[in-house]
Coordinates of C-alpha atoms in Angstrom, one line a residue:
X1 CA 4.3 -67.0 102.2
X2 CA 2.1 -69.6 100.9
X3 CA 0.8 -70.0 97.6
X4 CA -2.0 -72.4 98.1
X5 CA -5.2 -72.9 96.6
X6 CA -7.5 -74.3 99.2
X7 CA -7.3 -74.2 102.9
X8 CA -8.2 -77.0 105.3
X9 CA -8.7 -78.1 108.8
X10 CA -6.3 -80.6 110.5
X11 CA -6.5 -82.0 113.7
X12 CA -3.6 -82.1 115.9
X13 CA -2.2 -85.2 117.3
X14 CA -4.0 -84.8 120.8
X15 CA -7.2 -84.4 119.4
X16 CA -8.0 -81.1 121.1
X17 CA -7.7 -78.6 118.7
X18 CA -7.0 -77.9 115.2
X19 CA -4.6 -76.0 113.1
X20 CA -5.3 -74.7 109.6
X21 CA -3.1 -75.9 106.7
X22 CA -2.8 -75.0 103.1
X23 CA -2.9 -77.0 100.4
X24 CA -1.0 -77.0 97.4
X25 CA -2.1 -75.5 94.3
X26 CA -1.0 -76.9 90.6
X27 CA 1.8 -76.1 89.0
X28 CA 3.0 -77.1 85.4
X29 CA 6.3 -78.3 84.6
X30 CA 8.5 -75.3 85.3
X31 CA 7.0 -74.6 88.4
X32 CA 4.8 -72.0 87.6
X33 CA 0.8 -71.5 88.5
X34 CA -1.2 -72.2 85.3
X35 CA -3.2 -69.2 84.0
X36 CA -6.4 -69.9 85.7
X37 CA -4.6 -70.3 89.1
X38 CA -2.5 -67.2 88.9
X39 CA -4.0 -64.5 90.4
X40 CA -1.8 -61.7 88.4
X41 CA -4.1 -63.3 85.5
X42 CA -6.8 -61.4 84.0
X43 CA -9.3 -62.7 81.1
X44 CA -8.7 -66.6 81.5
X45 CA -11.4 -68.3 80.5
X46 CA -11.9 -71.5 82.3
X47 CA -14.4 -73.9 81.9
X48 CA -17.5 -75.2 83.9
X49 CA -16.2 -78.6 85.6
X50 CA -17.1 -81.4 84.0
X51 CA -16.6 -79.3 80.5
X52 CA -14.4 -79.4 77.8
X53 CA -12.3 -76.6 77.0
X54 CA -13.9 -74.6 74.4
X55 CA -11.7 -74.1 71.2
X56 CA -12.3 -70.2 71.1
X57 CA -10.7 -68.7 67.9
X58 CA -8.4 -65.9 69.1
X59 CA -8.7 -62.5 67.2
X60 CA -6.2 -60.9 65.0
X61 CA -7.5 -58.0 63.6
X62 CA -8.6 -54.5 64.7
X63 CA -11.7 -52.7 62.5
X64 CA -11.3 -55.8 60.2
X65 CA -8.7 -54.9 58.3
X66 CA -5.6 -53.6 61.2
X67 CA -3.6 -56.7 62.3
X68 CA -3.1 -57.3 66.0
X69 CA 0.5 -57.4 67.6
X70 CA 0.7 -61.3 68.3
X71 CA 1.8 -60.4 71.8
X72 CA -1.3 -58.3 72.4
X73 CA -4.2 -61.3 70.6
X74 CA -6.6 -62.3 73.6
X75 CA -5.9 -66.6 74.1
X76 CA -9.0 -67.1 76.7
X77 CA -6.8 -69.6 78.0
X78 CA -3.6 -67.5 78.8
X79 CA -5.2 -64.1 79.5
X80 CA -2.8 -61.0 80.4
X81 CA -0.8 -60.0 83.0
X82 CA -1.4 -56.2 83.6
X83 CA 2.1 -55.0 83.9
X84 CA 3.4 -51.7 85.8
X85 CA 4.8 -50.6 82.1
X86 CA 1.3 -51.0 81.1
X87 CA 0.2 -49.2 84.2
X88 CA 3.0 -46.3 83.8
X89 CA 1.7 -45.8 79.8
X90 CA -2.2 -45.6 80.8
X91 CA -1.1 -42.5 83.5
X92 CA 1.2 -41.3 80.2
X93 CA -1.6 -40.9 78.1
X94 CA -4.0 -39.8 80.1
X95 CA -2.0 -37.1 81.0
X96 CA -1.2 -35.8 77.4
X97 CA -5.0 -36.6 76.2
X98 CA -6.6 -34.9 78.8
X99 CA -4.7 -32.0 78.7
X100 CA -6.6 -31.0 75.2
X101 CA -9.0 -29.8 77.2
X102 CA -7.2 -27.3 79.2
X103 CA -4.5 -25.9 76.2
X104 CA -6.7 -22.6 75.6
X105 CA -7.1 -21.5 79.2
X106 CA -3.5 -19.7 79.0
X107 CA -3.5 -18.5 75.7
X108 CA -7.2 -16.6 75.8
X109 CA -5.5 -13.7 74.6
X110 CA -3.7 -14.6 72.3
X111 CA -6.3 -16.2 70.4
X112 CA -8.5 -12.8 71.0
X113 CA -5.6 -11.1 69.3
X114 CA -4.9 -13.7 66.4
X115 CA -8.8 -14.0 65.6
X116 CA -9.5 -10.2 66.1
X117 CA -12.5 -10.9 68.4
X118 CA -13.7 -9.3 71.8
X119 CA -12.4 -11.3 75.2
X120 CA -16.1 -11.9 75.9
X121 CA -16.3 -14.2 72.7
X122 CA -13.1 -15.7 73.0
X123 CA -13.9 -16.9 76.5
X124 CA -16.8 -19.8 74.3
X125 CA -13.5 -21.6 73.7
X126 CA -13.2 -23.3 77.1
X127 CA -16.5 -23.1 77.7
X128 CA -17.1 -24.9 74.1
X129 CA -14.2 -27.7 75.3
X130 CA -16.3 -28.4 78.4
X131 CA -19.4 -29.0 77.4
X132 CA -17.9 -31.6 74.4
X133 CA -16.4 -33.0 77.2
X134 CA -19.2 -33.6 79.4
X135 CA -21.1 -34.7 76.0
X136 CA -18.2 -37.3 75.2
X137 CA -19.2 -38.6 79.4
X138 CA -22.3 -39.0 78.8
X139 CA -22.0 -40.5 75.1
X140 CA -18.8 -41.9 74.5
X141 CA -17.4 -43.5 77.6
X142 CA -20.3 -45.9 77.8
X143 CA -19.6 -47.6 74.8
X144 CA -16.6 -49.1 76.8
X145 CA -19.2 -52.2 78.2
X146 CA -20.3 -53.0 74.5
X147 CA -16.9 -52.6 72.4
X148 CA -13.7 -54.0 72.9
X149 CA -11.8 -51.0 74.6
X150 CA -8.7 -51.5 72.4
X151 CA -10.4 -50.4 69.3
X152 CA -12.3 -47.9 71.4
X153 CA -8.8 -46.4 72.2
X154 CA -7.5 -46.4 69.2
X155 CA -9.9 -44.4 67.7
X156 CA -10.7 -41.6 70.1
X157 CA -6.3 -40.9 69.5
X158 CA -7.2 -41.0 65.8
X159 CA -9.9 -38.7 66.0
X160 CA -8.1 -36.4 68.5
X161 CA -5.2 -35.9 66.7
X162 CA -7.2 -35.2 63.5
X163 CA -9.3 -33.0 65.1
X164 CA -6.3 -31.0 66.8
X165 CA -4.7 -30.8 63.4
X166 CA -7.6 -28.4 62.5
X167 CA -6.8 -26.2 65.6
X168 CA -3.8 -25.6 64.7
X169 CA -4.1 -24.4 61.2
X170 CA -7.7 -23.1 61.0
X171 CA -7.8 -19.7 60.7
X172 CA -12.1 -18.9 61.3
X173 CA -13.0 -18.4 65.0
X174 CA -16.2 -20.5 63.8
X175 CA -14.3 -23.8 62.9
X176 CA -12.3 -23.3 66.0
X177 CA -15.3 -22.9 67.9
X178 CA -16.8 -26.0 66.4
X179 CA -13.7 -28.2 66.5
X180 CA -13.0 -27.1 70.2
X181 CA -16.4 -28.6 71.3
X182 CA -15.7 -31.7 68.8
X183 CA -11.9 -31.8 70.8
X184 CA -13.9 -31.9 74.4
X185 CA -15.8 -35.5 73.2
X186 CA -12.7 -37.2 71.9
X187 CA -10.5 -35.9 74.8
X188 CA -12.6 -38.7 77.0
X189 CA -10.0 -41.5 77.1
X190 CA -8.4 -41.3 80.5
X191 CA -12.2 -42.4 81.5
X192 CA -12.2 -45.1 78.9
X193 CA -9.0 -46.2 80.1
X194 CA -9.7 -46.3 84.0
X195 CA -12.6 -48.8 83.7
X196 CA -10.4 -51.0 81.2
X197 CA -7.3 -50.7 83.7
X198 CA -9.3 -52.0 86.9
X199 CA -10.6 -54.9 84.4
X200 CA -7.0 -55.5 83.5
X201 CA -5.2 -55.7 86.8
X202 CA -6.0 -58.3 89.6
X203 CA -8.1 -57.5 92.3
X204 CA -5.1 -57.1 94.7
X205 CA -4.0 -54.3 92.9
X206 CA -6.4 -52.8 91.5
X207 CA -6.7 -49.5 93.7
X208 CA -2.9 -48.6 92.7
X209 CA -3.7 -49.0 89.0
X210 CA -6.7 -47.1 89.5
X211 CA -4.2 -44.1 90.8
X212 CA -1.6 -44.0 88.4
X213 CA -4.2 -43.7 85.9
X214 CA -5.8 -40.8 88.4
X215 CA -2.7 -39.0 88.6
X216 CA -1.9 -38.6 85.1
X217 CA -5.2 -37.1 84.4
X218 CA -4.8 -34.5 87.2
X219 CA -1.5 -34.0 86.4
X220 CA -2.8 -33.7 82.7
X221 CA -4.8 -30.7 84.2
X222 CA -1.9 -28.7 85.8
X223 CA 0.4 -29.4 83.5
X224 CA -1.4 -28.3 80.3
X225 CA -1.3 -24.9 81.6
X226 CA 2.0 -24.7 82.3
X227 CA 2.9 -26.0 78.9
X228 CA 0.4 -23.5 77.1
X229 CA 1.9 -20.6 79.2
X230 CA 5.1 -21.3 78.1
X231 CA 5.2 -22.2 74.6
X232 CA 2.3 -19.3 74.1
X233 CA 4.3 -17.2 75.9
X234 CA 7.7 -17.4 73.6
X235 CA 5.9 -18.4 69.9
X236 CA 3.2 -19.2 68.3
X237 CA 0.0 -20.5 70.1
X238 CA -0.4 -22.2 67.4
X239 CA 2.7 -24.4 68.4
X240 CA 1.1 -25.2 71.5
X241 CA -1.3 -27.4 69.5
X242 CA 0.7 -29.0 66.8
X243 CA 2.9 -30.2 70.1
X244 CA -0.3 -31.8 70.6
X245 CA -1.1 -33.7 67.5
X246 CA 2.4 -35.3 68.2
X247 CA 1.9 -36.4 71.5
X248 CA -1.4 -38.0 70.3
X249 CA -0.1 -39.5 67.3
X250 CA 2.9 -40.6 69.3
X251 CA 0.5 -42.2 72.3
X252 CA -1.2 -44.1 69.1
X253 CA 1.4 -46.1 68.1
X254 CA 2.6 -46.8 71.7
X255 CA -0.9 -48.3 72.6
X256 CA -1.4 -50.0 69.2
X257 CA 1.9 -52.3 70.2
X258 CA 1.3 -52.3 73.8
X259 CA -2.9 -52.6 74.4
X260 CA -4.3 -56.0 75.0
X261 CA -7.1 -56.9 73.0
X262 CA -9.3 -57.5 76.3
X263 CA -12.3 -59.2 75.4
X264 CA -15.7 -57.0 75.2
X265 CA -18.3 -57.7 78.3
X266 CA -20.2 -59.7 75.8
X267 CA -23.9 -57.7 77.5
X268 CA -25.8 -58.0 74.0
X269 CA -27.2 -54.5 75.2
X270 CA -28.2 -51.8 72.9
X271 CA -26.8 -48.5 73.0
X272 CA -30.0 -47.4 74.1
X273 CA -30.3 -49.9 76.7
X274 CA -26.3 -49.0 77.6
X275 CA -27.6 -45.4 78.5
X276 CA -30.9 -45.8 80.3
X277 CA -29.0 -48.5 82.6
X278 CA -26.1 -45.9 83.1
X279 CA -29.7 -43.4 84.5
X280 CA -30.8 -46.8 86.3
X281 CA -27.4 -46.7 88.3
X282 CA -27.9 -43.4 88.8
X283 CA -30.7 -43.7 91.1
X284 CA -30.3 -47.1 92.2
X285 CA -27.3 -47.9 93.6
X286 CA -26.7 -46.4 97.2
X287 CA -22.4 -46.9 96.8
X288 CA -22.7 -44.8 93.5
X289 CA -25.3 -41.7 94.6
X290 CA -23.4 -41.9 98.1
X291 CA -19.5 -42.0 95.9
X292 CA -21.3 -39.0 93.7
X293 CA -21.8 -37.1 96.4
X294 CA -18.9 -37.2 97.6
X295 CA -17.0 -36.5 94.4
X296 CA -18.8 -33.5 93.9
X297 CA -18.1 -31.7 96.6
X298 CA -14.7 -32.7 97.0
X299 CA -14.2 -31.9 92.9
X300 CA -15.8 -28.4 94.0
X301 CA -13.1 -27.8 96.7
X302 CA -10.2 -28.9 94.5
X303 CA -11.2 -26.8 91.6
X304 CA -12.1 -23.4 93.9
X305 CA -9.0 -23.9 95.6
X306 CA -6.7 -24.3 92.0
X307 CA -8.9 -21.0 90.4
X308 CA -8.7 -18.8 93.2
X309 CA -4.9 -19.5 94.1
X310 CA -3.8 -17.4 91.3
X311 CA -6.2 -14.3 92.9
X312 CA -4.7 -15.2 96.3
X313 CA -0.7 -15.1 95.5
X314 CA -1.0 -12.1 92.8
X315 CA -3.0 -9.9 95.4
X316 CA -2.2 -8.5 99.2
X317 CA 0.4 -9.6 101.3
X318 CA 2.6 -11.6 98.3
X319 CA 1.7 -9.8 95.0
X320 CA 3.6 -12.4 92.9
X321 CA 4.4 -12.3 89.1
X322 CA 2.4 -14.7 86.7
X323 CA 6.0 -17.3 86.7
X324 CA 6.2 -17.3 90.6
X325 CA 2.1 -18.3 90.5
X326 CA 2.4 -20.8 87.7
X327 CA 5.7 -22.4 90.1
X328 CA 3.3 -23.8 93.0
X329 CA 1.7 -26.1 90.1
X330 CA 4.7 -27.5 90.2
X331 CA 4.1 -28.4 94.3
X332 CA 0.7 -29.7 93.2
X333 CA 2.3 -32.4 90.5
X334 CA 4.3 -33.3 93.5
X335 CA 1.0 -34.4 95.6
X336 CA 0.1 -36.0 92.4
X337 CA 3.3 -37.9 92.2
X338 CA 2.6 -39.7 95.5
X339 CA -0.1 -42.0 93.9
X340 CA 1.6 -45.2 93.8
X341 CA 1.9 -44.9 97.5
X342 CA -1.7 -43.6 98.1
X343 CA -2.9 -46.8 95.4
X344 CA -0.7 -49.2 97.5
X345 CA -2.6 -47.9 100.9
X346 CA -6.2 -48.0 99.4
X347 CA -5.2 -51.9 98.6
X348 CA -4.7 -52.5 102.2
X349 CA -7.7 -50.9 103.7
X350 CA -11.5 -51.2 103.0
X351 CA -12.2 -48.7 100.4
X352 CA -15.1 -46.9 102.4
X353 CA -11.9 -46.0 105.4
X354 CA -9.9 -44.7 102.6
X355 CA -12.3 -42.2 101.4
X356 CA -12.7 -41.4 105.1
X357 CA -9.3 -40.6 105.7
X358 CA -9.2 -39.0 102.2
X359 CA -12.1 -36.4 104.0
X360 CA -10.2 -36.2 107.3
X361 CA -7.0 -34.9 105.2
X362 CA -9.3 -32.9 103.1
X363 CA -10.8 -31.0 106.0
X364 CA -7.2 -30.7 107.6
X365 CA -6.0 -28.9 104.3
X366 CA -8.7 -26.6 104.1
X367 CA -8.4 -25.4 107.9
X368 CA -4.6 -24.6 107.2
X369 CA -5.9 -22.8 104.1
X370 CA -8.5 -20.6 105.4
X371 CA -6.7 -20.1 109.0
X372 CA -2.8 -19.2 107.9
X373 CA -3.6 -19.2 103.8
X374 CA -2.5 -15.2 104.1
X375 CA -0.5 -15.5 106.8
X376 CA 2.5 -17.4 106.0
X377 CA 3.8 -18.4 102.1
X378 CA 4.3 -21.6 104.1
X379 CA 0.9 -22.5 104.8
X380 CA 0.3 -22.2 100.8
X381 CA 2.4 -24.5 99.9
X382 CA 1.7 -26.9 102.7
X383 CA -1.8 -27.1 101.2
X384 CA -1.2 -27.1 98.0
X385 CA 0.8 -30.6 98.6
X386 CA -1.5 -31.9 101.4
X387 CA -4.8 -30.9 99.3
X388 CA -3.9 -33.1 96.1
X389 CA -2.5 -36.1 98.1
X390 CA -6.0 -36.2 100.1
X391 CA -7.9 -35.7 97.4
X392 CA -6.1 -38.8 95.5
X393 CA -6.9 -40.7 98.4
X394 CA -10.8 -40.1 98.6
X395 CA -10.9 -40.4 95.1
X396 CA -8.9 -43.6 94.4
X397 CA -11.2 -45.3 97.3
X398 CA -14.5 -44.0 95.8
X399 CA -13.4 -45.2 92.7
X400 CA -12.8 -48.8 94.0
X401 CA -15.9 -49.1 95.6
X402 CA -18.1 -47.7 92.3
X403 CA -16.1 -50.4 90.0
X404 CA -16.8 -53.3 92.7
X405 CA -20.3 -52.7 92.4
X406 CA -20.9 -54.2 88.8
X407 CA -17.3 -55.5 87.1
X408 CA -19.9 -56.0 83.7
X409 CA -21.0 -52.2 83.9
X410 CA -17.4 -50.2 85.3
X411 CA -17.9 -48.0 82.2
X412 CA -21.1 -46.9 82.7
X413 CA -20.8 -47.1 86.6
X414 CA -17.8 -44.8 86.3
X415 CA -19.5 -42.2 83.5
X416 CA -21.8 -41.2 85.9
X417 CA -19.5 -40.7 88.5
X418 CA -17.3 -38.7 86.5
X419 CA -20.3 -36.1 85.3
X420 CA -20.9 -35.8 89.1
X421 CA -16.8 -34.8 89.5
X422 CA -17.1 -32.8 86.6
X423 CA -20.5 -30.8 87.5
X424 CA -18.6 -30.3 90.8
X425 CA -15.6 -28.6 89.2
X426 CA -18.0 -26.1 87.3
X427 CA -19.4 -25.3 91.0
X428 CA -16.2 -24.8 92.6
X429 CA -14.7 -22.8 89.5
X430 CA -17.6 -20.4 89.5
X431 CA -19.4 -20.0 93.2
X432 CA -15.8 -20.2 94.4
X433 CA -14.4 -17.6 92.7
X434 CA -18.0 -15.4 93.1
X435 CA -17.5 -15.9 97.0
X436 CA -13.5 -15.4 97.0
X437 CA -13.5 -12.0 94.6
X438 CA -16.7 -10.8 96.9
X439 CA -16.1 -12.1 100.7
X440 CA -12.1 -13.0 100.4
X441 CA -9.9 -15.5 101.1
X442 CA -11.5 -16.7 104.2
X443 CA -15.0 -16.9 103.5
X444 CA -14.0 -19.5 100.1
X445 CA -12.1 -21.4 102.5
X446 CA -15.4 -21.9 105.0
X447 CA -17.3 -22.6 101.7
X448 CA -15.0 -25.5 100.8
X449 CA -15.1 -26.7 104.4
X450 CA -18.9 -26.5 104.5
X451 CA -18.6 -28.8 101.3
X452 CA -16.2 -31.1 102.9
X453 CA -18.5 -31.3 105.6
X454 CA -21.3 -32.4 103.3
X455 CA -19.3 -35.1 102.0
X456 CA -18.3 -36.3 105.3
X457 CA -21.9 -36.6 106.3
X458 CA -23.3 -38.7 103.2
X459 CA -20.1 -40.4 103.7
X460 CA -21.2 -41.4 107.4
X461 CA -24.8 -41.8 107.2
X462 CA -24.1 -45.5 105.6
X463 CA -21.5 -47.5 106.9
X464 CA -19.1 -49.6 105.7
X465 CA -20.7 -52.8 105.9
X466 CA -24.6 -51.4 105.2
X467 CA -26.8 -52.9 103.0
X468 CA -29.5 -50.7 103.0
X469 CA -29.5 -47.1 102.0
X470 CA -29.0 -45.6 105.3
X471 CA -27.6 -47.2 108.6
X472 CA -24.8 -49.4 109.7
X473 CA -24.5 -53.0 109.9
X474 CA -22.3 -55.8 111.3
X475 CA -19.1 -55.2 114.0
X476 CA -16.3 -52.9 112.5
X477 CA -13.1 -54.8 114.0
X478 CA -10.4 -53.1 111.6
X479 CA -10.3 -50.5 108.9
X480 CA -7.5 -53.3 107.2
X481 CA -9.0 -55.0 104.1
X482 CA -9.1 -58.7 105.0
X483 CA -8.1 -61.3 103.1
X484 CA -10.6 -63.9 101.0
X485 CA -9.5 -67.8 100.3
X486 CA -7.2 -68.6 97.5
X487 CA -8.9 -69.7 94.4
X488 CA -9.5 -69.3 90.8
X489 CA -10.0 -66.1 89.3
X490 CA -13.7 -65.7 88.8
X491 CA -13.9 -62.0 86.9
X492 CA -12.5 -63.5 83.7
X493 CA -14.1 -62.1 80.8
X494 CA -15.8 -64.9 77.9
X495 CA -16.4 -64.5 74.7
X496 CA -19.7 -66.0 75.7
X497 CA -22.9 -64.3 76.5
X498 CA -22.8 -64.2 80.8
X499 CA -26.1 -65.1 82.7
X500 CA -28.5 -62.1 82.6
X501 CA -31.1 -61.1 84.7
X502 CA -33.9 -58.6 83.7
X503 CA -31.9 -57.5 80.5
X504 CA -28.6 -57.2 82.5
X505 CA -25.4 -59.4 83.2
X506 CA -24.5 -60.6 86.7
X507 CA -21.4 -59.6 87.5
X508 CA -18.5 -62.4 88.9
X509 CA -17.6 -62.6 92.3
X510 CA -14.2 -60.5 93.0
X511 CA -11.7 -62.0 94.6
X512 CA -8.6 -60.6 96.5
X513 CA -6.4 -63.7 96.0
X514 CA -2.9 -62.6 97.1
X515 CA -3.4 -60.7 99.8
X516 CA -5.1 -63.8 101.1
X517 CA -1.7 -65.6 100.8
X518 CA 0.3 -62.1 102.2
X519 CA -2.3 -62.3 105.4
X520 CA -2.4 -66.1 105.7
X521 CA -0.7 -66.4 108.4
X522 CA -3.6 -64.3 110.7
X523 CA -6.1 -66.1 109.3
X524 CA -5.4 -68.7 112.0
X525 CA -7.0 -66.7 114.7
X526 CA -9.7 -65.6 113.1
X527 CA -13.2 -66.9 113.8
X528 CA -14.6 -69.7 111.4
X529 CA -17.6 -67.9 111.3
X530 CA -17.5 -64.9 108.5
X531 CA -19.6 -61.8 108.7
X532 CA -23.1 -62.1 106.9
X533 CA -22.6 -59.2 105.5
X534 CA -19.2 -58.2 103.6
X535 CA -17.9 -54.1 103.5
X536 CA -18.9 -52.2 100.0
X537 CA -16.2 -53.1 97.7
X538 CA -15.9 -56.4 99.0
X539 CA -17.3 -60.1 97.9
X540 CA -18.5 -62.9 100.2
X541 CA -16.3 -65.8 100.0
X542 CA -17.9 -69.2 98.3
X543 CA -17.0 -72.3 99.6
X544 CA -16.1 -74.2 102.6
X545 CA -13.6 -75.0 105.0
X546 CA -12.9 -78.6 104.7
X547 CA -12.2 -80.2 107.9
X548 CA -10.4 -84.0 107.8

């Protein structure tokens, strides 16, 4: 395996053909690639050439007054190396952050009981958590492209855990009320933190640091109601939530020695300007509606299927008891657990082939589902592994393709594809269950294959390589992503203001720099002549082949 930086053409002693070579990129003293040549580098800042390096002062405190671990100070010309601990503590917390919003499902009545109200009022509570939740999407998250995310993070912990303080002890339904919607917009960082982790992790790998961060949110989501059961079930609900404000103070500290003080986008955008871009997106870009689509339905499908499972295994043939239900959540955080392998997959392919084989495993799921569902025990639990690795799959690939679109806007970019997940779950959770309860098992099942269908089709109707809004373009040879040339990283971030065009930066080209030295060798067959027009989620190469 190579580890060049350029490539060039030789010719061969007879003069009749030529062979490609590669040549040798810098090294320092010890061997090693400097900064701006390593392509497990994020955030170098390297100058124009021609130019100086710029003496950049490197920042040492957070909110003015909180020192910076040394370790974790930005030096533009060092950067970060995005480590798999790193990775491995993003999933963490956004498991235990996420799960805020999902505590009170179990213990509904017990908190009718301890607050002396009617089930019909007590039922706000969720329905409260949502809606801060989709307020905190729509408000919050987008402040990730005009702050450092860092100090972003820190604070949405401290407010959590403050705020979940005041769940625990309050004793007027009102507060609780109040706090629980307050809860929803601070329980938003697992969607602060998957923009920041695809900025923090080469380009190479980004799809698998997209999905560990996926899979701790979903498995945030099954296992908060498995931990609310419980500990509601043998004391206190109360308990339930003061396990919380540990686990958020806890993740605090963890992140405040372990976060890299990544530099801010540097946009100069108001937070006015930062939200009527993130509508301008929203109708603009063809990868992003055709991505929101998509989510949607297959966010519908996941949540009807998860909401009516319970109806299914508690009624006719099985008739199981609440513990044998909550057990097959425990076969779902096994699909979940498969993420580094689906992330490593997504890495290899183009991004657009992974959501369609995402679809393909969906639809396969569902027809299991709605053909043996109450049949066989079997076919349950074959599903309920099958559904959440597919759905990974589709949703770490339409992921990769949104944050390829603008690296200066992921936040944004990614808010309103997350409001189109989460409109989808509300859809799934409440048609689905309507349509189960009235028409049965089978009829929810042709419901979620009719959406998967939907998908499917806004997923065909523009190809992978299409530049317009409908159609398809160019010669599809291979569903494998191919590699680009060696060189410098050119998404590092600068404390300088970036061009701008009409009010908005332009984003850096993206560059997939080791798996061009992992696929070198196949290069030599290709032709010399690249497609004019590069899949979604890749970037056309710059440069050109020397030839000596």
């Amino acid at each position: 395996m190579s580890t060049a930086g350029d490539i060039e053409k030789v010719e061969t002693s007879d003069d009749s053909s030529e062979r490609t070579v590669a040549l040798p990129m810098p090294t320092n003293e010890n061997g090693d690639l400097p900064p701006a040549h390593d392509p497990e580098r994020t955030g170098v800042l390297e100058p124009a050439p021609g130019e100086e390096k710029l003496d950049v002062p490197i920042r040492k405190l957070d909110f003015g007054f909180l020192p910076i671990p040394k370790q974790q100070r930005h030096d533009p010309q060092v950067g970060f190396k995005f480590t798999t601990l790193l990775n491995v503590v993003f999933g963490v917390a956004s498991t235990f952050t996420v799960a805020n919003l999902y505590y009170s499902q179990p213990l509904l009545i017990e908190l009718s009981n301890d607050f002396g109200t009617t089930y019909d009022r007590i039922s706000n509570v969720p329905t409260l958590t949502q809606a801060g939740y989709a307020t905190g999407l729509l408000f919050v998250t987008p402040l990730g492209d005009m702050i450092r995310r860092r100090e972003l993070l820190l604070a949405l912990l401290v407010c959590a855990g403050s705020i979940t303080i005041g769940l625990a002890s309050t004793k007027s339904l009102e507060l609780f009320e109040a706090l629980s919607f307050l809860s929803g917009i601070v329980a938003v960082t697992p969607q602060v933190m998957l923009p920041f982790a695809a900025d923090l992790a080469p380009p190479h790998k980004r799809a698998s640091a997209i999905s560990i961060v996926l899979s701790g949110l979903l498995l945030g989501i099954l296992i908060a109601r498995v931990l609310g059961g419980i500990i509601g079930e043998f004391s206190s609900w109360r308990n339930v939530y003061w396990m919380s404000v540990g686990l958020h103070y806890m993740i605090l500290v963890v992140l405040y020695f372990v976060l890299p003080d990544f530099p801010d986008k540097g946009l100069n955008l108001s937070y006015f300007q930062i939200l009527f871009s993130m509508a301008k997106f929203a109708v603009t870009e063809p990868v992003l509606i055709q991505s929101c689509c998509i989510g949607l339905a297959c966010s519908s499908v996941f949540s009807c299927f998860w909401v009516t499972l319970t109806f299914l295994l508690g009624g006719e043939p099985y008739n199981y008891n609440t513990l044998a239900i909550g057990l097959f959540g425990l076969i779902g955080m096994l699909g979940v657990m498969t993420s580094p392998f689906v992330g490593r997959f997504v890495d290899k392919l183009y991004p657009w082939f992974g959501t369609l084989f995402g679809l393909l495993g969906l639809i396969v799921s569902l027809s299991i589902y709605t053909g043996a569902a109450i049949v066989n025990i079997g076919a349950v639990v074959v599903v309920c592994f099958s559904l959440d690795v597919a759905q990974q799959l589709q949703q770490v690939s339409n992921s990769t393709r949104n944050f390829a679109i603008n690296p200066a806007a992921r936040s944004r970019i990614n808010s309103v594809y997350i409001i189109s997940v989460f409109l989808g779950q509300v859809i799934g959770s409440s048609v689905g269950t309507r349509i189960f309860l009235q028409f049965g098992q089978r009829a929810a099942g042709g419901f979620c294959l009719g959406l998967i269908g939907f998908a499917l089709c806004a997923l065909l109707i523009r190809g992978p390589e299409a530049k317009t809004w409908v159609g398809w373009t160019g010669d599809i040879k291979s569903f494998r992503r191919q590699p680009h040339k060696p060189q410098t990283d050119l998404e590092k971030q600068s404390t300088h203001a970036p061009d701008t065009q009409d009010g908005h930066a332009i984003p850096s080209e993206e560059l997939n720099t080791a798996d061009d030295r992992a696929l070198e060798d196949e290069l030599e067959n290709e032709p010399e002549n690249e497609p004019e027009n590069p899949p979604d989620g890749e970037v056309p190469e710059s440069g050109p082949l020397k030839t000596v």
